[in-house]
Every structure is written in C-alpha cells, then in structure tokens.
CSV table of C-alpha atoms in Angstrom, one decimal:
chain,number,residue,atom,x,y,z
A,1,MET,CA,70.6,94.1,66.1
A,2,PRO,CA,73.8,96.1,64.7
A,3,VAL,CA,74.1,99.8,65.5
A,4,THR,CA,76.5,102.6,64.2
A,5,GLU,CA,77.2,106.1,65.5
A,6,VAL,CA,76.3,109.2,63.5
A,7,ASP,CA,77.1,112.7,65.1
A,8,GLY,CA,77.5,111.1,68.4
A,9,LEU,CA,74.0,109.3,68.3
A,10,THR,CA,73.2,105.7,68.0
A,11,ILE,CA,71.6,104.6,64.7
A,12,SER,CA,69.9,101.1,64.7
A,13,TYR,CA,69.8,99.0,61.5
A,14,ASP,CA,69.4,95.4,60.3
A,15,GLY,CA,70.7,93.5,57.2
A,16,ARG,CA,69.7,90.3,55.5
A,17,GLY,CA,70.5,88.5,52.5
A,18,GLY,CA,73.6,89.0,50.3
A,19,GLY,CA,74.4,90.5,46.8
A,20,GLU,CA,74.9,94.0,45.2
A,21,PRO,CA,73.5,96.4,44.6
A,22,ALA,CA,72.2,96.0,48.1
A,23,LEU,CA,68.7,97.8,48.9
A,24,LEU,CA,68.6,100.3,51.5
A,25,CYS,CA,65.0,100.8,53.0
A,26,LEU,CA,64.2,104.4,54.1
A,27,THR,CA,61.1,104.8,56.2
A,28,GLY,CA,59.0,107.8,56.2
A,29,TRP,CA,58.8,110.5,59.1
A,30,CYS,CA,57.4,109.5,62.2
A,31,SER,CA,57.6,105.7,61.3
A,32,SER,CA,60.0,102.9,61.9
A,33,LYS,CA,61.9,100.3,60.2
A,34,ALA,CA,59.1,97.8,61.3
A,35,ARG,CA,57.2,99.3,58.3
A,36,TYR,CA,59.3,97.2,56.1
A,37,ASP,CA,58.9,93.9,58.2
A,38,HIS,CA,56.7,92.3,55.5
A,39,LEU,CA,59.0,93.5,52.4
A,40,VAL,CA,62.4,93.0,53.7
A,41,PRO,CA,62.3,89.2,53.8
A,42,LEU,CA,61.0,88.9,50.5
A,43,LEU,CA,63.6,91.2,49.0
A,44,ALA,CA,66.4,89.6,50.9
A,45,GLU,CA,65.8,86.4,49.0
A,46,LYS,CA,67.6,87.8,46.1
A,47,ARG,CA,69.9,90.4,47.4
A,48,ARG,CA,71.2,92.2,50.5
A,49,THR,CA,68.6,94.4,52.0
A,50,LEU,CA,69.0,96.9,54.9
A,51,ALA,CA,66.5,98.7,57.0
A,52,PHE,CA,67.2,101.3,59.6
A,53,ASP,CA,65.6,103.9,62.0
A,54,TRP,CA,66.3,107.5,61.7
A,55,ARG,CA,67.5,109.4,64.7
A,56,GLY,CA,64.6,110.0,67.2
A,57,HIS,CA,62.8,106.9,65.7
A,58,GLY,CA,62.3,103.3,66.5
A,59,ASP,CA,65.2,101.5,67.9
A,60,SER,CA,67.6,104.5,67.3
A,61,GLN,CA,68.6,107.1,69.9
A,62,ARG,CA,65.6,109.0,70.7
A,63,ASP,CA,66.7,112.1,72.6
A,64,VAL,CA,68.3,113.7,69.7
A,65,GLY,CA,67.2,117.4,69.5
A,66,ASP,CA,66.2,119.1,66.4
A,67,PHE,CA,67.1,117.9,63.0
A,68,GLY,CA,66.1,118.0,59.3
A,69,GLU,CA,67.1,116.5,55.7
A,70,GLU,CA,70.7,117.0,56.1
A,71,GLU,CA,70.9,114.8,59.4
A,72,MET,CA,68.7,112.2,57.7
A,73,VAL,CA,71.2,112.0,54.9
A,74,ALA,CA,74.1,111.6,57.4
A,75,ASP,CA,72.2,108.7,59.1
A,76,ALA,CA,71.7,107.0,55.8
A,77,LEU,CA,75.4,107.5,54.9
A,78,GLY,CA,76.4,106.2,58.3
A,79,VAL,CA,74.5,103.0,57.7
A,80,ILE,CA,75.9,102.3,54.4
A,81,GLU,CA,79.5,102.8,55.6
A,82,ALA,CA,78.9,100.7,58.7
A,83,ALA,CA,77.3,97.9,56.6
A,84,ARG,CA,80.3,98.3,54.0
A,85,VAL,CA,77.9,98.6,51.1
A,86,ASP,CA,79.5,99.7,47.8
A,87,GLN,CA,76.5,99.8,45.4
A,88,VAL,CA,73.0,100.7,46.8
A,89,VAL,CA,69.6,101.1,45.6
A,90,PRO,CA,67.5,103.4,47.8
A,91,VAL,CA,63.9,102.1,48.6
A,92,ALA,CA,62.3,105.1,49.9
A,93,ALA,CA,58.9,105.5,51.5
A,94,SER,CA,57.1,108.7,50.9
A,95,HIS,CA,59.2,111.8,51.8
A,96,SER,CA,62.2,110.0,52.5
A,97,GLY,CA,62.6,110.3,48.7
A,98,TRP,CA,64.3,113.6,49.2
A,99,VAL,CA,67.1,111.6,51.2
A,100,ALA,CA,67.3,109.0,48.4
A,101,ILE,CA,67.7,111.8,45.7
A,102,GLU,CA,70.5,113.4,47.9
A,103,LEU,CA,72.4,110.0,48.3
A,104,ARG,CA,72.4,109.8,44.6
A,105,ARG,CA,73.8,113.6,44.4
A,106,ARG,CA,76.6,112.6,47.0
A,107,LEU,CA,77.7,109.1,46.0
A,108,GLY,CA,77.1,109.3,42.3
A,109,PRO,CA,75.8,107.1,39.6
A,110,GLU,CA,78.2,104.4,40.1
A,111,ARG,CA,77.3,103.8,43.7
A,112,VAL,CA,73.5,104.7,43.4
A,113,PRO,CA,72.6,103.3,40.2
A,114,LYS,CA,69.0,103.3,40.6
A,115,ILE,CA,66.3,104.5,42.9
A,116,VAL,CA,63.0,103.2,44.0
A,117,HIS,CA,60.2,105.4,45.6
A,118,MET,CA,57.1,104.1,47.2
A,119,ASP,CA,53.8,106.0,47.9
A,120,TRP,CA,55.1,109.5,47.3
A,121,MET,CA,53.6,112.7,46.0
A,122,VAL,CA,56.0,113.0,43.3
A,123,ILE,CA,54.2,115.6,41.2
A,124,GLN,CA,53.6,119.2,42.6
A,125,PRO,CA,51.3,119.0,45.7
A,126,SER,CA,48.0,120.5,45.5
A,127,LYS,CA,47.3,123.8,47.8
A,128,PRO,CA,45.2,121.7,50.2
A,129,TYR,CA,47.8,119.3,50.8
A,130,MET,CA,50.4,122.2,51.3
A,131,ALA,CA,47.9,123.9,53.6
A,132,LEU,CA,47.8,120.5,55.6
A,133,LEU,CA,51.5,120.2,56.0
A,134,HIS,CA,51.6,123.9,57.2
A,135,ALA,CA,49.0,123.2,59.6
A,136,MET,CA,51.0,120.3,61.1
A,137,GLU,CA,53.9,122.6,61.7
A,138,THR,CA,51.8,124.6,64.4
A,139,PRO,CA,51.3,123.6,68.0
A,140,GLY,CA,47.4,124.1,67.5
A,141,GLY,CA,47.1,122.1,64.3
A,142,TRP,CA,49.3,119.3,64.2
A,143,THR,CA,47.0,116.8,65.9
A,144,GLU,CA,44.1,117.5,63.6
A,145,ALA,CA,46.4,117.4,60.6
A,146,ARG,CA,47.9,114.1,61.7
A,147,GLU,CA,44.5,112.4,62.1
A,148,THR,CA,43.5,113.7,58.8
A,149,LEU,CA,46.5,112.1,57.2
A,150,PHE,CA,45.8,108.8,59.0
A,151,THR,CA,42.3,108.9,57.7
A,152,MET,CA,43.5,109.3,54.1
A,153,TRP,CA,46.4,107.0,54.5
A,154,GLY,CA,44.3,104.0,56.2
A,155,ALA,CA,41.5,104.2,53.5
A,156,GLY,CA,39.2,102.7,56.1
A,157,SER,CA,41.2,99.5,56.5
A,158,GLU,CA,40.9,97.2,59.6
A,159,ALA,CA,43.7,95.0,58.7
A,160,PRO,CA,46.0,94.6,61.8
A,161,GLU,CA,49.2,95.1,60.0
A,162,ILE,CA,47.9,98.5,58.6
A,163,ARG,CA,46.8,99.5,62.1
A,164,ALA,CA,50.0,98.6,63.6
A,165,VAL,CA,51.9,100.9,61.2
A,166,ILE,CA,49.6,103.7,62.2
A,167,ASP,CA,49.7,102.9,65.8
A,168,ALA,CA,53.6,103.2,65.7
A,169,MET,CA,53.3,106.5,64.0
A,170,ARG,CA,50.9,107.8,66.7
A,171,GLU,CA,53.7,107.2,69.3
A,172,GLN,CA,55.8,109.9,68.0
A,173,ASP,CA,55.2,113.3,69.9
A,174,GLY,CA,53.9,116.5,68.8
A,175,GLU,CA,57.5,117.9,68.3
A,176,MET,CA,58.4,115.3,65.7
A,177,TRP,CA,55.2,115.6,63.8
A,178,ARG,CA,55.6,119.5,63.7
A,179,ARG,CA,59.2,118.9,62.4
A,180,SER,CA,58.0,116.6,59.8
A,181,GLY,CA,55.5,119.0,58.7
A,182,ARG,CA,58.2,121.8,58.6
A,183,GLU,CA,60.7,119.6,56.6
A,184,ILE,CA,58.2,118.2,54.1
A,185,ALA,CA,56.6,121.4,53.3
A,186,ALA,CA,60.1,123.1,53.1
A,187,ALA,CA,61.3,120.3,50.6
A,188,TYR,CA,58.5,120.8,48.3
A,189,GLU,CA,58.9,124.6,48.4
A,190,ARG,CA,62.6,124.5,47.7
A,191,ASN,CA,62.3,121.7,44.9
A,192,SER,CA,58.9,122.2,43.5
A,193,SER,CA,58.4,118.3,43.0
A,194,PRO,CA,60.3,115.4,43.0
A,195,LEU,CA,59.7,114.8,39.2
A,196,GLU,CA,60.9,118.3,38.4
A,197,THR,CA,64.0,117.7,40.6
A,198,TYR,CA,64.8,114.7,38.5
A,199,GLU,CA,64.3,116.6,35.4
A,200,ARG,CA,67.1,118.9,36.4
A,201,MET,CA,69.5,116.0,37.4
A,202,ASP,CA,72.6,115.9,35.1
A,203,PRO,CA,73.4,113.1,34.4
A,204,PRO,CA,69.9,111.6,35.0
A,205,PRO,CA,69.6,108.4,36.9
A,206,ALA,CA,69.9,105.1,35.1
A,207,GLY,CA,66.6,104.2,36.5
A,208,VAL,CA,63.8,105.5,38.9
A,209,LEU,CA,60.8,103.5,39.7
A,210,HIS,CA,57.6,104.6,41.6
A,211,LEU,CA,55.6,102.1,43.1
A,212,TYR,CA,52.3,103.2,44.7
A,213,GLY,CA,48.7,102.4,45.3
A,214,GLN,CA,47.3,105.8,46.7
A,215,PRO,CA,46.2,108.2,45.5
A,216,GLN,CA,43.8,106.5,43.0
A,217,ASP,CA,43.2,109.6,40.9
A,218,PRO,CA,43.9,108.4,37.4
A,219,ALA,CA,45.2,112.0,36.6
A,220,PHE,CA,48.1,111.4,39.1
A,221,PHE,CA,49.1,108.0,37.2
A,222,GLN,CA,48.7,109.9,33.7
A,223,ALA,CA,51.1,112.7,34.7
A,224,GLN,CA,53.7,110.2,35.7
A,225,GLU,CA,53.2,108.2,32.5
A,226,GLU,CA,53.7,111.3,30.7
A,227,PHE,CA,56.8,112.1,32.4
A,228,ALA,CA,58.0,108.6,31.6
A,229,THR,CA,57.4,108.9,27.9
A,230,ARG,CA,59.7,112.0,28.0
A,231,HIS,CA,62.2,110.3,30.2
A,232,PRO,CA,62.7,106.6,29.5
A,233,TRP,CA,64.6,106.0,32.8
A,234,PHE,CA,61.5,106.5,34.9
A,235,ARG,CA,58.9,104.1,35.5
A,236,VAL,CA,55.5,104.1,37.4
A,237,GLU,CA,53.8,101.1,38.5
A,238,ARG,CA,50.5,100.7,40.5
A,239,VAL,CA,50.3,98.0,43.0
A,240,PRO,CA,46.8,96.8,44.2
A,241,ALA,CA,46.9,98.7,47.5
A,242,GLU,CA,44.3,100.7,48.7
A,243,THR,CA,46.3,102.3,51.6
A,244,HIS,CA,49.3,104.6,51.7
A,245,PHE,CA,51.3,101.5,52.7
A,246,ALA,CA,52.0,99.3,49.6
A,247,MET,CA,55.4,97.8,51.4
A,248,VAL,CA,52.8,96.4,53.9
A,249,GLU,CA,49.6,95.6,52.1
A,250,THR,CA,51.1,94.4,48.8
A,251,ALA,CA,54.5,93.0,49.7
A,252,ASN,CA,54.7,90.3,47.5
A,253,GLU,CA,53.7,92.5,44.4
A,254,ALA,CA,56.1,95.3,45.5
A,255,ALA,CA,59.1,92.8,46.2
A,256,ALA,CA,58.7,91.2,42.6
A,257,ALA,CA,58.5,94.7,41.0
A,258,ILE,CA,61.5,96.1,42.9
A,259,GLU,CA,63.6,93.1,42.2
A,260,ALA,CA,62.8,93.0,38.5
A,261,PHE,CA,63.6,96.8,38.2
A,262,VAL,CA,67.0,96.4,40.0
A,263,ALA,CA,67.9,93.3,38.2
A,264,ALA,CA,67.4,94.8,34.8
A,265,ALA,CA,70.2,96.1,32.6
C-alpha cells in the first residue's frame, strides 16, 4: 500500500482503476478508508479511484498531536500530489465535505470540476444537533454523545458490514472524538451551512451531488430540492439506505449515481 509524507507524517493511501477525473474518497472523522471498501472497487471499474486515511486514522501515522481542517486539507493535497492526479472529484463522507470544498477553492474549477457529498447535514443544523457536537467536545460528555450518534447512524442495523464501520470508529480514543466535535461544530459556526457556503462561491462549481439515505425527514430532502431549483448545478439524490453509511449499505446504487454524475457533460 503506497504512502506519502505530509508535515513529516506518513499518510497511507490506495489507488485503483484508471482515467480522469479521478475520484478521491474522503472519509469522516474517527473513521478509516475501510469505510469505502464496498464502493471503491465499483467506482474503479470506470475511473481511477483513491482512498486514504487522515493523519491519526487507520493505516496512517497515529501519533500526530492536535490537528484540524487545515491539516486535513494538507493530507488530501499530499495524496493528490503523490498519486500524480491532475483532475479530481472529491467523494466526501459527511463532515469531510468541508475539506472537499476547500480543495475546490485551492485547486480551482479546472482541477476540481465537481464534488460528491455523501450522508452530510448540508443545511443549517438544528440546535439539538449542535448541542450534541458541543457535548462531544467535553471530557465528561464525549462518550454519551458518541453513543447517541452511533444509535442514530446505525438505525438498528445488525448487518455485519455496518457494525464493522461503527466498531472501527469506536477504536478511536476520547481525544480524537473531542477533536472531531470541536472541528465539526466550529465549521458550522464559521460557515453556517454547506449549502450557504456553496451559494457564496464565485464562480459556482460545475456540479455538486449529495447522495444520502439518512435522515429520512421529507423536509430535509425538500430543502435541498428547493436549493437545486435555484442553483441547477446542485443535485440531491436519495439512495435506499437506512443507515448513515450509504457507501456501505447501498454501494451499487451509490456507484452508479456517482459515475453518471461525473461522466455527464
């Protein structure tokens, strides 16, 4: 498995397939690139597909100290450079979407023509959700907050592949979970919401796709459809996933939707 060095730290990545724009799979906080094990082989049938572990995660260097969004962007840029990718479409799980947006800003529309988000709270989060994030920042609250999220994300699924993703996330220690709460909450407080962030982007992206299964609240889907009406470069598509992990639960549907979106003119 290839590695590259960013800020003196070892970052592990994997690549399959051929053809650009390549897909760069960004995993969520406290997860690993194994989250994409079901999706990557399907995506790689049509084009080059990369997946990697953030510093402190998975197969990348674990003893890394404190870090945040800026360092995660550096990790992603390091993988893009090491893999010698010219054009790239980020495929971002949940809150790694902020990194995808920053990659578009830094590399520009020619190198990042489109972005795919998966399972993300793209509208302004509710007060209870923000309270949960702030609880996760605290030494006394992170464990309960994490378990609340696991209950929501798992949606009662006993599927071994879903349990494996959650078990891998449970391996991360309190320091990383508190860091995730801090960084996720700060991103929302700084930007308001992903859709509002995109609305301010000039020029706008050529295309943004949000694939998700959870939450199933019709109002969540409607808010995105209304945004798409005003901004034709945005698309939202629900896949038949009950859990927070559409790339695992509905890999075939997600792969087909992603390839159709990236291949479209």
